[in-house]
C-alpha positions as a Markdown table, in Angstrom:
| # | Residue | x | y | z |
|---|---|---|---|---|
| 1 | Met | 132.6 | 173.9 | -31.0 |
| 2 | Gly | 134.6 | 170.7 | -30.0 |
| 3 | Thr | 134.1 | 167.8 | -28.1 |
| 4 | Val | 134.4 | 168.2 | -24.5 |
| 5 | Phe | 136.6 | 165.5 | -22.4 |
| 6 | Gly | 138.1 | 164.6 | -19.2 |
| 7 | Gly | 135.4 | 166.9 | -16.9 |
| 8 | Cys | 135.9 | 170.1 | -19.2 |
| 9 | Thr | 132.4 | 172.1 | -18.1 |
| 10 | Ser | 133.8 | 175.4 | -20.2 |
| 11 | Gly | 131.6 | 173.8 | -23.5 |
| 12 | Val | 134.8 | 175.2 | -25.7 |
| 13 | Cys | 137.2 | 172.7 | -27.4 |
| 14 | Val | 140.8 | 172.5 | -25.4 |
| 15 | Ile | 142.7 | 174.0 | -28.1 |
| 16 | Cys | 140.4 | 177.2 | -27.9 |
| 17 | Pro | 142.8 | 180.0 | -27.0 |
| 18 | Glu | 140.2 | 181.7 | -24.8 |
| 19 | Tyr | 139.9 | 178.4 | -22.9 |
| 20 | Val | 143.6 | 177.2 | -22.7 |
| 21 | Arg | 144.3 | 180.9 | -20.4 |
| 22 | Gly | 142.6 | 179.3 | -17.7 |
| 23 | Pro | 144.2 | 177.9 | -14.0 |
| 24 | Thr | 143.1 | 174.7 | -14.8 |
| 25 | Ala | 144.2 | 174.4 | -18.8 |
| 26 | Val | 146.8 | 172.0 | -18.7 |
| 27 | Pro | 145.6 | 169.4 | -16.7 |
| 28 | Val | 142.8 | 169.4 | -18.2 |
| 29 | Ala | 144.3 | 169.5 | -22.2 |
| 30 | Val | 146.4 | 166.5 | -20.8 |
| 31 | Leu | 143.6 | 164.4 | -20.0 |
| 32 | Cys | 141.0 | 165.5 | -23.0 |
| 33 | Leu | 144.3 | 165.0 | -25.2 |
| 34 | Glu | 144.9 | 161.7 | -23.9 |
| 35 | Ala | 140.8 | 160.7 | -24.3 |
| 36 | Met | 141.3 | 161.8 | -27.6 |
| 37 | Leu | 144.0 | 160.3 | -28.6 |
| 38 | Thr | 141.7 | 156.7 | -27.8 |
| 39 | Glu | 139.2 | 157.9 | -30.1 |
| 40 | Asn | 141.1 | 159.3 | -32.7 |
| 41 | Val | 144.7 | 159.2 | -33.9 |
| 42 | Arg | 145.0 | 161.8 | -36.5 |
| 43 | Gln | 143.5 | 164.5 | -33.9 |
| 44 | Gly | 145.5 | 163.2 | -31.5 |
| 45 | Ile | 148.5 | 163.9 | -33.2 |
| 46 | Arg | 147.7 | 167.2 | -33.9 |
| 47 | Asn | 146.6 | 168.3 | -30.3 |
| 48 | Ser | 149.3 | 166.7 | -29.3 |
| 49 | Ile | 151.4 | 169.5 | -31.3 |
| 50 | Ile | 149.6 | 171.7 | -29.4 |
| 51 | Leu | 150.1 | 170.6 | -26.0 |
| 52 | Tyr | 153.7 | 170.4 | -26.7 |
| 53 | Thr | 153.4 | 174.2 | -27.6 |
| 54 | Leu | 151.2 | 175.3 | -24.8 |
| 55 | Met | 153.2 | 173.5 | -21.9 |
| 56 | Thr | 156.7 | 175.1 | -23.4 |
| 57 | Ser | 155.0 | 178.4 | -23.0 |
| 58 | Thr | 154.1 | 177.5 | -18.8 |
| 59 | Ser | 155.6 | 177.0 | -15.9 |
| 60 | Leu | 152.7 | 175.7 | -14.7 |
| 61 | Tyr | 151.9 | 172.3 | -13.5 |
| 62 | Pro | 155.7 | 170.9 | -14.4 |
| 63 | Ser | 154.1 | 167.2 | -12.7 |
| 64 | Arg | 152.3 | 167.1 | -16.5 |
| 65 | Trp | 155.6 | 166.8 | -18.3 |
| 66 | Glu | 155.2 | 162.9 | -18.4 |
| 67 | Gln | 151.7 | 162.9 | -20.1 |
| 68 | Ala | 153.0 | 165.6 | -23.0 |
| 69 | Gly | 155.6 | 163.4 | -23.6 |
| 70 | Asn | 153.3 | 160.9 | -23.6 |
| 71 | Cys | 150.8 | 162.0 | -26.2 |
| 72 | Leu | 153.4 | 163.4 | -28.2 |
| 73 | Gln | 154.8 | 159.3 | -27.9 |
| 74 | Ser | 151.6 | 158.1 | -29.2 |
| 75 | Ala | 151.6 | 160.4 | -31.9 |
| 76 | Gly | 154.5 | 158.8 | -33.5 |
| 77 | Met | 156.6 | 162.0 | -32.8 |
| 78 | Phe | 159.6 | 160.0 | -30.5 |
| 79 | His | 162.0 | 162.2 | -31.1 |
| 80 | Gln | 159.7 | 165.1 | -29.5 |
| 81 | Ala | 158.6 | 162.8 | -26.8 |
| 82 | Ala | 162.4 | 161.7 | -25.8 |
| 83 | Asp | 163.5 | 165.5 | -25.7 |
| 84 | Val | 160.2 | 166.0 | -23.3 |
| 85 | Phe | 161.2 | 162.5 | -20.8 |
| 86 | Arg | 164.8 | 163.8 | -20.8 |
| 87 | Gly | 164.8 | 167.8 | -20.8 |
| 88 | Gln | 161.1 | 168.5 | -19.3 |
| 89 | Cys | 160.6 | 165.7 | -16.4 |
| 90 | Arg | 162.7 | 166.1 | -13.4 |
| 91 | Pro | 164.3 | 163.7 | -12.6 |
| 92 | Pro | 164.6 | 162.8 | -16.4 |
| 93 | Leu | 162.9 | 159.9 | -17.3 |
| 94 | Trp | 166.1 | 158.3 | -19.1 |
| 95 | Ala | 165.1 | 155.3 | -20.6 |
| 96 | Arg | 161.8 | 156.5 | -21.8 |
| 97 | Ala | 163.9 | 159.1 | -23.8 |
| 98 | Ala | 166.4 | 156.8 | -24.5 |
| 99 | Ala | 163.9 | 154.1 | -26.0 |
| 100 | Cys | 162.2 | 157.0 | -27.8 |
| 101 | Tyr | 164.9 | 158.6 | -29.3 |
| 102 | Thr | 166.2 | 154.6 | -30.3 |
| 103 | Thr | 162.8 | 154.4 | -32.3 |
| 104 | Ala | 163.5 | 157.9 | -34.1 |
| 105 | Gly | 167.0 | 156.6 | -35.2 |
| 106 | Ala | 168.8 | 159.7 | -33.5 |
| 107 | Trp | 171.5 | 156.9 | -32.6 |
| 108 | Arg | 174.0 | 160.0 | -31.0 |
| 109 | Glu | 171.2 | 161.2 | -28.6 |
| 110 | Ala | 170.0 | 157.5 | -27.8 |
| 111 | Ala | 173.6 | 156.7 | -27.0 |
| 112 | Asp | 174.1 | 159.3 | -24.8 |
| 113 | Ala | 170.4 | 158.6 | -22.5 |
| 114 | Trp | 171.5 | 154.7 | -22.3 |
| 115 | Leu | 174.3 | 155.6 | -20.6 |
| 116 | Glu | 173.0 | 158.4 | -18.0 |
| 117 | Asp | 170.8 | 154.9 | -17.3 |
| 118 | Gln | 173.6 | 153.1 | -16.4 |
| 119 | Lys | 172.9 | 150.7 | -19.9 |
| 120 | Ile | 175.9 | 151.0 | -21.8 |
| 121 | Ser | 175.6 | 147.7 | -23.9 |
| 122 | Ala | 172.6 | 149.5 | -25.3 |
| 123 | Ala | 174.3 | 152.6 | -25.6 |
| 124 | Leu | 177.0 | 151.2 | -27.5 |
| 125 | Asp | 174.0 | 149.4 | -29.8 |
| 126 | Cys | 172.9 | 152.0 | -30.7 |
| 127 | Cys | 176.4 | 153.6 | -31.6 |
| 128 | Ile | 176.9 | 150.5 | -33.9 |
| 129 | Lys | 173.5 | 150.9 | -35.5 |
| 130 | Gly | 174.1 | 154.5 | -36.1 |
| 131 | Gln | 178.2 | 153.8 | -37.3 |
| 132 | Leu | 179.3 | 156.1 | -34.7 |
| 133 | Trp | 182.0 | 153.9 | -34.4 |
| 134 | Glu | 184.3 | 156.6 | -32.7 |
| 135 | Tyr | 181.7 | 157.8 | -30.3 |
| 136 | Gly | 181.3 | 154.6 | -28.6 |
| 137 | Leu | 184.8 | 154.8 | -27.4 |
| 138 | Gln | 184.3 | 158.4 | -26.3 |
| 139 | Leu | 181.2 | 157.1 | -24.2 |
| 140 | Leu | 183.6 | 153.7 | -23.1 |
| 141 | Asp | 186.0 | 156.6 | -21.6 |
| 142 | Lys | 183.3 | 159.0 | -19.9 |
| 143 | Gln | 182.4 | 155.4 | -18.1 |
| 144 | His | 185.9 | 154.6 | -16.8 |
| 145 | Asp | 186.0 | 157.8 | -15.3 |
| 146 | Ser | 182.8 | 158.2 | -13.9 |
| 147 | Gln | 183.8 | 154.8 | -12.2 |
| 148 | Gln | 187.1 | 156.3 | -11.1 |
| 149 | Gln | 185.4 | 159.1 | -9.4 |
| 150 | Gln | 182.9 | 157.0 | -7.2 |
| 151 | Pro | 184.4 | 155.7 | -4.2 |
| 152 | Ala | 186.7 | 152.4 | -3.4 |
| 153 | Asp | 184.4 | 149.3 | -2.8 |
| 154 | Ser | 184.3 | 145.6 | -2.9 |
| 155 | Gly | 182.7 | 144.9 | -6.0 |
| 156 | Gln | 185.0 | 147.6 | -7.5 |
| 157 | Ala | 187.3 | 145.7 | -9.0 |
| 158 | Thr | 185.0 | 142.9 | -10.8 |
| 159 | Ser | 183.3 | 146.7 | -12.5 |
| 160 | Tyr | 186.8 | 147.4 | -13.7 |
| 161 | Ala | 187.1 | 144.0 | -15.6 |
| 162 | Ser | 183.8 | 144.0 | -16.8 |
| 163 | Ser | 184.3 | 147.3 | -18.1 |
| 164 | Ser | 187.3 | 145.5 | -19.9 |
| 165 | Ser | 185.8 | 143.2 | -21.1 |
| 166 | Val | 182.9 | 145.8 | -22.7 |
| 167 | Arg | 185.0 | 147.3 | -24.2 |
| 168 | Ser | 187.2 | 144.7 | -26.1 |
| 169 | Ser | 184.1 | 143.0 | -27.1 |
| 170 | Tyr | 182.9 | 146.7 | -28.5 |
| 171 | Ile | 186.3 | 147.3 | -30.4 |
| 172 | Gln | 186.2 | 143.9 | -31.6 |
| 173 | Gln | 182.7 | 144.1 | -33.0 |
| 174 | Cys | 183.5 | 147.7 | -34.6 |
| 175 | Ala | 186.5 | 145.6 | -36.5 |
| 176 | Ser | 184.5 | 143.2 | -37.7 |
| 177 | Leu | 181.8 | 145.2 | -38.9 |
| 178 | Leu | 184.0 | 147.8 | -40.4 |
| 179 | His | 185.6 | 144.4 | -42.3 |
| 180 | Arg | 182.5 | 143.8 | -43.9 |
| 181 | Leu | 181.9 | 147.4 | -45.0 |
| 182 | Gly | 185.0 | 147.6 | -46.7 |
| 183 | Asp | 186.7 | 150.4 | -44.7 |
| 184 | Lys | 190.1 | 149.0 | -44.0 |
| 185 | Ala | 191.6 | 152.1 | -42.4 |
| 186 | Thr | 189.4 | 152.8 | -39.9 |
| 187 | Met | 189.2 | 148.8 | -39.7 |
| 188 | Met | 193.4 | 149.2 | -38.3 |
| 189 | Gln | 192.5 | 151.5 | -36.2 |
| 190 | Phe | 190.2 | 149.8 | -33.9 |
| 191 | Val | 192.0 | 146.2 | -34.3 |
| 192 | Glu | 195.4 | 148.1 | -33.1 |
| 193 | Leu | 193.2 | 148.8 | -29.9 |
| 194 | Leu | 192.9 | 145.3 | -29.4 |
| 195 | Pro | 195.4 | 143.0 | -27.6 |
| 196 | Val | 198.8 | 141.9 | -29.7 |
| 197 | Cys | 197.1 | 137.9 | -29.6 |
| 198 | Arg | 193.6 | 139.2 | -30.6 |
| 199 | Gln | 195.1 | 141.4 | -33.7 |
| 200 | Arg | 197.1 | 138.6 | -34.7 |
| 201 | Thr | 194.1 | 136.0 | -34.6 |
| 202 | Phe | 191.9 | 138.8 | -36.2 |
| 203 | Leu | 194.6 | 139.6 | -39.2 |
| 204 | Arg | 194.6 | 136.1 | -39.9 |
| 205 | Asn | 191.4 | 135.0 | -40.0 |
| 206 | Arg | 190.6 | 137.5 | -42.4 |
| 207 | Gly | 193.4 | 137.4 | -44.9 |
| 208 | Tyr | 194.9 | 140.3 | -43.8 |
| 209 | Leu | 198.7 | 138.9 | -44.5 |
| 210 | Gln | 200.8 | 142.4 | -45.2 |
| 211 | Glu | 199.1 | 143.9 | -42.1 |
| 212 | Leu | 199.9 | 140.6 | -40.2 |
| 213 | Val | 203.2 | 140.8 | -41.2 |
| 214 | Ala | 203.9 | 144.5 | -41.1 |
| 215 | Arg | 203.5 | 144.4 | -37.2 |
| 216 | Arg | 205.7 | 141.1 | -36.4 |
| 217 | Ser | 209.7 | 140.3 | -36.2 |
| 218 | Lys | 211.0 | 138.8 | -40.2 |
| 219 | Thr | 211.1 | 135.4 | -38.3 |
| 220 | Glu | 207.4 | 135.7 | -36.9 |
| 221 | Ala | 206.1 | 136.8 | -40.4 |
| 222 | Ala | 207.9 | 134.3 | -42.2 |
| 223 | Glu | 205.7 | 131.4 | -39.8 |
| 224 | Glu | 203.0 | 133.1 | -40.6 |
| 225 | Cys | 203.2 | 133.7 | -44.5 |
| 226 | Glu | 204.2 | 129.3 | -44.8 |
| 227 | Ala | 201.1 | 128.8 | -42.7 |
| 228 | Ala | 199.2 | 131.1 | -45.4 |
| 229 | Gly | 200.9 | 128.7 | -48.0 |
| 230 | His | 202.9 | 131.9 | -48.9 |
| 231 | Leu | 206.3 | 129.7 | -49.2 |
| 232 | Gln | 208.3 | 132.4 | -51.6 |
| 233 | Gln | 207.3 | 135.4 | -49.4 |
| 234 | Ala | 208.4 | 133.3 | -46.0 |
| 235 | Ala | 211.8 | 132.3 | -47.6 |
| 236 | Glu | 212.6 | 136.1 | -48.5 |
| 237 | Leu | 211.3 | 137.3 | -45.0 |
| 238 | Leu | 213.9 | 134.5 | -44.0 |
| 239 | Ala | 216.7 | 135.6 | -45.9 |
| 240 | Ala | 216.3 | 138.8 | -45.2 |
| 241 | Asp | 216.4 | 138.0 | -41.6 |
| 242 | Gly | 220.0 | 137.0 | -42.3 |
| 243 | Lys | 218.6 | 132.6 | -42.4 |
| 244 | Pro | 219.4 | 131.1 | -45.4 |
| 245 | Leu | 219.4 | 127.6 | -45.1 |
| 246 | Ala | 216.0 | 127.9 | -43.7 |
| 247 | Ala | 215.1 | 129.9 | -46.3 |
| 248 | Ala | 216.5 | 127.6 | -49.2 |
| 249 | Gln | 214.5 | 124.9 | -47.3 |
| 250 | Leu | 211.7 | 126.6 | -48.2 |
| 251 | Leu | 212.2 | 127.2 | -51.4 |
| 252 | Leu | 212.6 | 123.7 | -52.2 |
| 253 | Arg | 209.6 | 122.6 | -51.2 |
| 254 | Arg | 207.6 | 125.6 | -53.5 |
| 255 | Ala | 210.1 | 123.7 | -56.6 |
| 256 | Lys | 208.8 | 120.3 | -55.4 |
| 257 | Leu | 205.1 | 121.4 | -55.2 |
| 258 | Leu | 205.1 | 123.2 | -58.8 |
| 259 | Leu | 206.8 | 119.9 | -60.1 |
| 260 | Leu | 204.3 | 117.3 | -58.5 |
| 261 | Trp | 201.2 | 119.1 | -58.7 |
| 262 | Pro | 201.9 | 122.3 | -61.5 |
| 263 | Glu | 197.8 | 122.1 | -62.5 |
| 264 | Ala | 197.1 | 122.9 | -58.8 |
| 265 | Val | 200.0 | 125.1 | -57.4 |
| 266 | Ala | 200.7 | 127.4 | -60.6 |
| 267 | Ala | 197.2 | 127.7 | -61.3 |
| 268 | Gly | 195.1 | 127.6 | -58.2 |
| 269 | Leu | 193.3 | 124.4 | -59.0 |
| 270 | Asp | 191.9 | 121.9 | -56.7 |
| 271 | Ser | 194.0 | 118.6 | -58.3 |
| 272 | Ser | 190.4 | 116.9 | -58.8 |
| 273 | Asp | 189.3 | 119.3 | -61.2 |
| 274 | Asn | 189.6 | 118.5 | -65.3 |
| 275 | Ala | 191.5 | 120.6 | -66.9 |
| 276 | Thr | 192.1 | 120.2 | -70.7 |
| 277 | Ala | 195.2 | 118.7 | -72.1 |
| 278 | Gly | 196.6 | 122.0 | -73.6 |
| 279 | Met | 195.9 | 123.5 | -70.7 |
| 280 | Ala | 197.7 | 120.9 | -68.9 |
| 281 | Asp | 200.5 | 121.2 | -70.5 |
| 282 | Ser | 200.7 | 124.9 | -71.0 |
| 283 | Leu | 200.5 | 125.1 | -66.3 |
| 284 | Ala | 203.4 | 122.0 | -66.5 |
| 285 | Ala | 206.0 | 124.4 | -68.9 |
| 286 | Ala | 204.7 | 127.3 | -66.6 |
| 287 | Ala | 205.6 | 125.3 | -63.0 |
| 288 | Arg | 209.3 | 124.2 | -64.5 |
| 289 | Ser | 210.3 | 126.9 | -65.1 |
| 290 | Gln | 208.9 | 129.1 | -62.1 |
| 291 | Ala | 210.8 | 125.9 | -60.2 |
| 292 | Gly | 214.1 | 126.2 | -62.0 |
| 293 | His | 213.9 | 129.8 | -61.1 |
| 294 | Leu | 213.6 | 129.0 | -57.1 |
| 295 | Leu | 216.3 | 126.5 | -57.6 |
| 296 | Leu | 218.4 | 129.3 | -59.1 |
| 297 | Lys | 218.0 | 131.2 | -55.7 |
| 298 | Val | 218.8 | 127.9 | -53.4 |
| 299 | Gln | 221.9 | 128.1 | -54.9 |
| 300 | Gln | 222.8 | 131.6 | -54.3 |
| 301 | Leu | 221.6 | 131.2 | -51.2 |
| 302 | Leu | 223.6 | 128.8 | -50.1 |
| 303 | Ala | 226.1 | 129.8 | -52.0 |
| 304 | Gly | 226.6 | 133.0 | -50.5 |
């Protein structure tokens, strides 16, 4: 014989099949289990499963689904509790379902529930935590379509502007995280969704020179290379763009740097670093040789 709670007068435990078939089984079961959870967590976990099974098999007392979800949540069964809050409660308790899915680490279901609760930022946070990069874009598209179907009002323009800002922020955040994860291919897919000016800033700040050059004209790419200190590459781009004089000027600057600071330029060392005499002589010789090749290129450019 089990402990009796919630005003039960049957004298048997709530899990007894004979009692469960009674017309008041479900509400009393809820009260019994809620009391059990406060007295004995382990027993509560066991009986939460029984209550969930019981309520799934009966159409009685639909208003008690929330209490069933409460029992499951209290027992740490967050995914099952979220399923109850979302699928059985009428109307669905989206916020509670989303919170339980989030705790359970069910990121896709959590994102869907947050979107239904009209909390797009929370939904996108779940996509980021679960690395559901493309799914976040799908949710943004879904929200945009939903907004377009709404009647026009004075706040619609503000809503569209806010959605655009949220979308841009999400794309930027995904691209930054993918950069840290080293997923260059997926990162570039998100970078290409940014406005052109923000694409350039993103790539420039993170050292993606080749990707940056590929998205600009030869002259613009040469400017990027020059700003990054790649004078020889900038000169090659200018020469290919039919600007030999500008290319020659950059090559002369590079040659001058090699001759004046061979240790710093040729070896990538700071001029304050202490190098051995043998290393310095070797670097100086290499710098003079490279400078000589550059001067020959300058002559060829000017002669052409």
